[in-house]
Amino acid sequence: MTAITYLDAEHGPRPAEGRTDGARVLLAADGLAELTGWTLKPEGLCQGDVCVPVRDGQLVVDGEVDAERFAAALGRPAVVDTETGVIAIGERSSERQGPIAAGIAPDFTLPQIDGGTFTFSSLGQRKKLLLAWSSW
Amino acid sequence: MVLDREHLLGELYGIYNVPTVIWIDEDNRIARPPVIAPGDDMFRDFTNIDSSVHHDQLRAWVRSGSLPAPTGREQIMLPTDDEQLARLERRVGAYLAREGHAERAEVHFARAVEYAPMDWTIRRGTLPLRGDDPFGEKFFAFMGEWTEAGQPGYGSADPNAPS
């Protein structure tokens, strides 16, 4: 196994056990749950009480999970760079659309510039101004 | 102040440009969807946006709960499949650029632009990571494209500003 880098919006880059094989990024099946929050079970890919049936016989081969097939099984977008062993799996557009369309402010936790993390909901029931800017 | 290196907020709130503000009320509902609102008038000659307009609107909302009259440029941006892919390509590209894989990074940045050609956070936001000046020639070329396309996306908090 060689190092793979797994990227997601909430955690940023994280090392993962796996390897590249041609156009595929393969992840060690026994590390899948810690990496993605999804566990392989006989009934499919499961997270908590939710299980997604998997009909793709090529998803897991010899203890390795094909990362793009994993994303496809969950209906999620994925981008791989097999030359560097990087994979990013995102959220479905419909999952991101829901709260925005309903006018609900999604919660988030991000690192603070002076250390530690900040969770938006910690501000409680008061008016809030969210300002996004760039330092360039 | 928080750091959003992976552009999570852009994805969660449909943010396509900066500086963007979103008003959120006591019940955690979006009282005012994203609008452009510079904090001061440093770039007013360029943007034509009077920052005091948003400041006054904000004070009125905080004090009395009153929302400003629509500017006609409000637009709630719901993420599309292509935009989600663009964000992933940008995420991979940014990581590879930081790790010194400039050539591979460029492949992913180029794909991100193909998926979301009018997203400022991608077109302009990736310029420094691609070795380009965010105030330089490529930025103004993008400005031209965006203007020609009818300035897609949400507008500014100032109803008198063109964008």
mmCIF file with all atom_site columns, N, CA and C in Angstrom, chain B residues 75-107:
data_model
loop_
_atom_site.group_PDB
_atom_site.id
_atom_site.type_symbol
_atom_site.label_atom_id
_atom_site.label_alt_id
_atom_site.label_comp_id
_atom_site.label_asym_id
_atom_site.label_entity_id
_atom_site.label_seq_id
_atom_site.pdbx_PDB_ins_code
_atom_site.Cartn_x
_atom_site.Cartn_y
_atom_site.Cartn_z
_atom_site.occupancy
_atom_site.B_iso_or_equiv
_atom_site.pdbx_formal_charge
_atom_site.auth_seq_id
_atom_site.auth_comp_id
_atom_site.auth_asym_id
_atom_site.auth_atom_id
_atom_site.pdbx_PDB_model_num
ATOM 1  N N  . GLN B 1 75  ? -30.425 37.087 -6.366  1.00 0.00 ? 75  GLN B N  1
ATOM 2  C CA . GLN B 1 75  ? -30.495 35.784 -7.029  1.00 0.00 ? 75  GLN B CA 1
ATOM 3  C C  . GLN B 1 75  ? -29.957 34.720 -6.078  1.00 0.00 ? 75  GLN B C  1
ATOM 4  N N  . ILE B 1 76  ? -30.801 33.784 -5.732  1.00 0.00 ? 76  ILE B N  1
ATOM 5  C CA . ILE B 1 76  ? -30.337 32.669 -4.905  1.00 0.00 ? 76  ILE B CA 1
ATOM 6  C C  . ILE B 1 76  ? -29.688 31.649 -5.829  1.00 0.00 ? 76  ILE B C  1
ATOM 7  N N  . MET B 1 77  ? -28.437 31.347 -5.575  1.00 0.00 ? 77  MET B N  1
ATOM 8  C CA . MET B 1 77  ? -27.666 30.485 -6.461  1.00 0.00 ? 77  MET B CA 1
ATOM 9  C C  . MET B 1 77  ? -27.661 29.060 -5.895  1.00 0.00 ? 77  MET B C  1
ATOM 10 N N  . LEU B 1 78  ? -28.411 28.171 -6.508  1.00 0.00 ? 78  LEU B N  1
ATOM 11 C CA . LEU B 1 78  ? -28.437 26.777 -6.069  1.00 0.00 ? 78  LEU B CA 1
ATOM 12 C C  . LEU B 1 78  ? -27.332 26.006 -6.777  1.00 0.00 ? 78  LEU B C  1
ATOM 13 N N  . PRO B 1 79  ? -26.451 25.349 -6.038  1.00 0.00 ? 79  PRO B N  1
ATOM 14 C CA . PRO B 1 79  ? -25.337 24.636 -6.671  1.00 0.00 ? 79  PRO B CA 1
ATOM 15 C C  . PRO B 1 79  ? -25.825 23.590 -7.676  1.00 0.00 ? 79  PRO B C  1
ATOM 16 N N  . THR B 1 80  ? -25.191 23.555 -8.829  1.00 0.00 ? 80  THR B N  1
ATOM 17 C CA . THR B 1 80  ? -25.519 22.566 -9.861  1.00 0.00 ? 80  THR B CA 1
ATOM 18 C C  . THR B 1 80  ? -24.492 21.429 -9.826  1.00 0.00 ? 80  THR B C  1
ATOM 19 N N  . ASP B 1 81  ? -24.781 20.366 -10.590 1.00 0.00 ? 81  ASP B N  1
ATOM 20 C CA . ASP B 1 81  ? -23.824 19.247 -10.683 1.00 0.00 ? 81  ASP B CA 1
ATOM 21 C C  . ASP B 1 81  ? -22.477 19.727 -11.218 1.00 0.00 ? 81  ASP B C  1
ATOM 22 N N  . ASP B 1 82  ? -22.519 20.559 -12.256 1.00 0.00 ? 82  ASP B N  1
ATOM 23 C CA . ASP B 1 82  ? -21.262 21.062 -12.827 1.00 0.00 ? 82  ASP B CA 1
ATOM 24 C C  . ASP B 1 82  ? -20.489 21.903 -11.814 1.00 0.00 ? 82  ASP B C  1
ATOM 25 N N  . GLU B 1 83  ? -21.207 22.712 -11.061 1.00 0.00 ? 83  GLU B N  1
ATOM 26 C CA . GLU B 1 83  ? -20.515 23.554 -10.066 1.00 0.00 ? 83  GLU B CA 1
ATOM 27 C C  . GLU B 1 83  ? -19.896 22.715 -8.954  1.00 0.00 ? 83  GLU B C  1
ATOM 28 N N  . GLN B 1 84  ? -20.581 21.646 -8.575  1.00 0.00 ? 84  GLN B N  1
ATOM 29 C CA . GLN B 1 84  ? -19.996 20.757 -7.563  1.00 0.00 ? 84  GLN B CA 1
ATOM 30 C C  . GLN B 1 84  ? -18.715 20.116 -8.097  1.00 0.00 ? 84  GLN B C  1
ATOM 31 N N  . LEU B 1 85  ? -18.743 19.723 -9.376  1.00 0.00 ? 85  LEU B N  1
ATOM 32 C CA . LEU B 1 85  ? -17.519 19.170 -9.979  1.00 0.00 ? 85  LEU B CA 1
ATOM 33 C C  . LEU B 1 85  ? -16.425 20.232 -10.071 1.00 0.00 ? 85  LEU B C  1
ATOM 34 N N  . ALA B 1 86  ? -16.812 21.449 -10.414 1.00 0.00 ? 86  ALA B N  1
ATOM 35 C CA . ALA B 1 86  ? -15.832 22.541 -10.490 1.00 0.00 ? 86  ALA B CA 1
ATOM 36 C C  . ALA B 1 86  ? -15.163 22.748 -9.133  1.00 0.00 ? 86  ALA B C  1
ATOM 37 N N  . ARG B 1 87  ? -15.950 22.671 -8.075  1.00 0.00 ? 87  ARG B N  1
ATOM 38 C CA . ARG B 1 87  ? -15.388 22.872 -6.732  1.00 0.00 ? 87  ARG B CA 1
ATOM 39 C C  . ARG B 1 87  ? -14.417 21.734 -6.373  1.00 0.00 ? 87  ARG B C  1
ATOM 40 N N  . LEU B 1 88  ? -14.748 20.521 -6.797  1.00 0.00 ? 88  LEU B N  1
ATOM 41 C CA . LEU B 1 88  ? -13.828 19.403 -6.535  1.00 0.00 ? 88  LEU B CA 1
ATOM 42 C C  . LEU B 1 88  ? -12.546 19.566 -7.335  1.00 0.00 ? 88  LEU B C  1
ATOM 43 N N  . GLU B 1 89  ? -12.671 19.967 -8.605  1.00 0.00 ? 89  GLU B N  1
ATOM 44 C CA . GLU B 1 89  ? -11.470 20.171 -9.430  1.00 0.00 ? 89  GLU B CA 1
ATOM 45 C C  . GLU B 1 89  ? -10.605 21.275 -8.824  1.00 0.00 ? 89  GLU B C  1
ATOM 46 N N  . ARG B 1 90  ? -11.242 22.352 -8.365  1.00 0.00 ? 90  ARG B N  1
ATOM 47 C CA . ARG B 1 90  ? -10.505 23.437 -7.727  1.00 0.00 ? 90  ARG B CA 1
ATOM 48 C C  . ARG B 1 90  ? -9.813  22.942 -6.447  1.00 0.00 ? 90  ARG B C  1
ATOM 49 N N  . ARG B 1 91  ? -10.526 22.100 -5.695  1.00 0.00 ? 91  ARG B N  1
ATOM 50 C CA . ARG B 1 91  ? -9.961  21.584 -4.436  1.00 0.00 ? 91  ARG B CA 1
ATOM 51 C C  . ARG B 1 91  ? -8.718  20.738 -4.714  1.00 0.00 ? 91  ARG B C  1
ATOM 52 N N  . VAL B 1 92  ? -8.816  19.856 -5.709  1.00 0.00 ? 92  VAL B N  1
ATOM 53 C CA . VAL B 1 92  ? -7.657  19.025 -6.070  1.00 0.00 ? 92  VAL B CA 1
ATOM 54 C C  . VAL B 1 92  ? -6.533  19.910 -6.598  1.00 0.00 ? 92  VAL B C  1
ATOM 55 N N  . GLY B 1 93  ? -6.878  20.855 -7.471  1.00 0.00 ? 93  GLY B N  1
ATOM 56 C CA . GLY B 1 93  ? -5.866  21.745 -8.030  1.00 0.00 ? 93  GLY B CA 1
ATOM 57 C C  . GLY B 1 93  ? -5.160  22.552 -6.953  1.00 0.00 ? 93  GLY B C  1
ATOM 58 N N  . ALA B 1 94  ? -5.913  23.082 -6.015  1.00 0.00 ? 94  ALA B N  1
ATOM 59 C CA . ALA B 1 94  ? -5.316  23.904 -4.955  1.00 0.00 ? 94  ALA B CA 1
ATOM 60 C C  . ALA B 1 94  ? -4.382  23.063 -4.087  1.00 0.00 ? 94  ALA B C  1
ATOM 61 N N  . TYR B 1 95  ? -4.808  21.848 -3.784  1.00 0.00 ? 95  TYR B N  1
ATOM 62 C CA . TYR B 1 95  ? -3.946  20.971 -2.984  1.00 0.00 ? 95  TYR B CA 1
ATOM 63 C C  . TYR B 1 95  ? -2.640  20.674 -3.737  1.00 0.00 ? 95  TYR B C  1
ATOM 64 N N  . LEU B 1 96  ? -2.763  20.324 -5.022  1.00 0.00 ? 96  LEU B N  1
ATOM 65 C CA . LEU B 1 96  ? -1.572  19.983 -5.797  1.00 0.00 ? 96  LEU B CA 1
ATOM 66 C C  . LEU B 1 96  ? -0.656  21.203 -5.971  1.00 0.00 ? 96  LEU B C  1
ATOM 67 N N  . ALA B 1 97  ? -1.241  22.388 -6.136  1.00 0.00 ? 97  ALA B N  1
ATOM 68 C CA . ALA B 1 97  ? -0.425  23.602 -6.247  1.00 0.00 ? 97  ALA B CA 1
ATOM 69 C C  . ALA B 1 97  ? 0.351   23.836 -4.949  1.00 0.00 ? 97  ALA B C  1
ATOM 70 N N  . ARG B 1 98  ? -0.304  23.661 -3.834  1.00 0.00 ? 98  ARG B N  1
ATOM 71 C CA . ARG B 1 98  ? 0.373   23.856 -2.537  1.00 0.00 ? 98  ARG B CA 1
ATOM 72 C C  . ARG B 1 98  ? 1.489   22.834 -2.346  1.00 0.00 ? 98  ARG B C  1
ATOM 73 N N  . GLU B 1 99  ? 1.298   21.630 -2.909  1.00 0.00 ? 99  GLU B N  1
ATOM 74 C CA . GLU B 1 99  ? 2.287   20.565 -2.740  1.00 0.00 ? 99  GLU B CA 1
ATOM 75 C C  . GLU B 1 99  ? 3.381   20.610 -3.804  1.00 0.00 ? 99  GLU B C  1
ATOM 76 N N  . GLY B 1 100 ? 3.341   21.612 -4.688  1.00 0.00 ? 100 GLY B N  1
ATOM 77 C CA . GLY B 1 100 ? 4.399   21.785 -5.685  1.00 0.00 ? 100 GLY B CA 1
ATOM 78 C C  . GLY B 1 100 ? 4.182   21.048 -6.995  1.00 0.00 ? 100 GLY B C  1
ATOM 79 N N  . HIS B 1 101 ? 2.975   20.536 -7.225  1.00 0.00 ? 101 HIS B N  1
ATOM 80 C CA . HIS B 1 101 ? 2.664   19.837 -8.486  1.00 0.00 ? 101 HIS B CA 1
ATOM 81 C C  . HIS B 1 101 ? 1.947   20.812 -9.429  1.00 0.00 ? 101 HIS B C  1
ATOM 82 N N  . ALA B 1 102 ? 2.675   21.815 -9.867  1.00 0.00 ? 102 ALA B N  1
ATOM 83 C CA . ALA B 1 102 ? 2.047   22.907 -10.629 1.00 0.00 ? 102 ALA B CA 1
ATOM 84 C C  . ALA B 1 102 ? 1.397   22.418 -11.918 1.00 0.00 ? 102 ALA B C  1
ATOM 85 N N  . GLU B 1 103 ? 2.051   21.497 -12.621 1.00 0.00 ? 103 GLU B N  1
ATOM 86 C CA . GLU B 1 103 ? 1.496   21.043 -13.906 1.00 0.00 ? 103 GLU B CA 1
ATOM 87 C C  . GLU B 1 103 ? 0.196   20.271 -13.713 1.00 0.00 ? 103 GLU B C  1
ATOM 88 N N  . ARG B 1 104 ? 0.191   19.385 -12.736 1.00 0.00 ? 104 ARG B N  1
ATOM 89 C CA . ARG B 1 104 ? -1.041  18.633 -12.474 1.00 0.00 ? 104 ARG B CA 1
ATOM 90 C C  . ARG B 1 104 ? -2.130  19.575 -11.949 1.00 0.00 ? 104 ARG B C  1
ATOM 91 N N  . ALA B 1 105 ? -1.732  20.522 -11.126 1.00 0.00 ? 105 ALA B N  1
ATOM 92 C CA . ALA B 1 105 ? -2.706  21.492 -10.590 1.00 0.00 ? 105 ALA B CA 1
ATOM 93 C C  . ALA B 1 105 ? -3.396  22.228 -11.726 1.00 0.00 ? 105 ALA B C  1
ATOM 94 N N  . GLU B 1 106 ? -2.619  22.629 -12.710 1.00 0.00 ? 106 GLU B N  1
ATOM 95 C CA . GLU B 1 106 ? -3.175  23.399 -13.822 1.00 0.00 ? 106 GLU B CA 1
ATOM 96 C C  . GLU B 1 106 ? -4.232  22.594 -14.582 1.00 0.00 ? 106 GLU B C  1
ATOM 97 N N  . VAL B 1 107 ? -4.011  21.297 -14.720 1.00 0.00 ? 107 VAL B N  1
ATOM 98 C CA . VAL B 1 107 ? -5.011  20.449 -15.387 1.00 0.00 ? 107 VAL B CA 1
ATOM 99 C C  . VAL B 1 107 ? -6.355  20.566 -14.673 1.00 0.00 ? 107 VAL B C  1
#
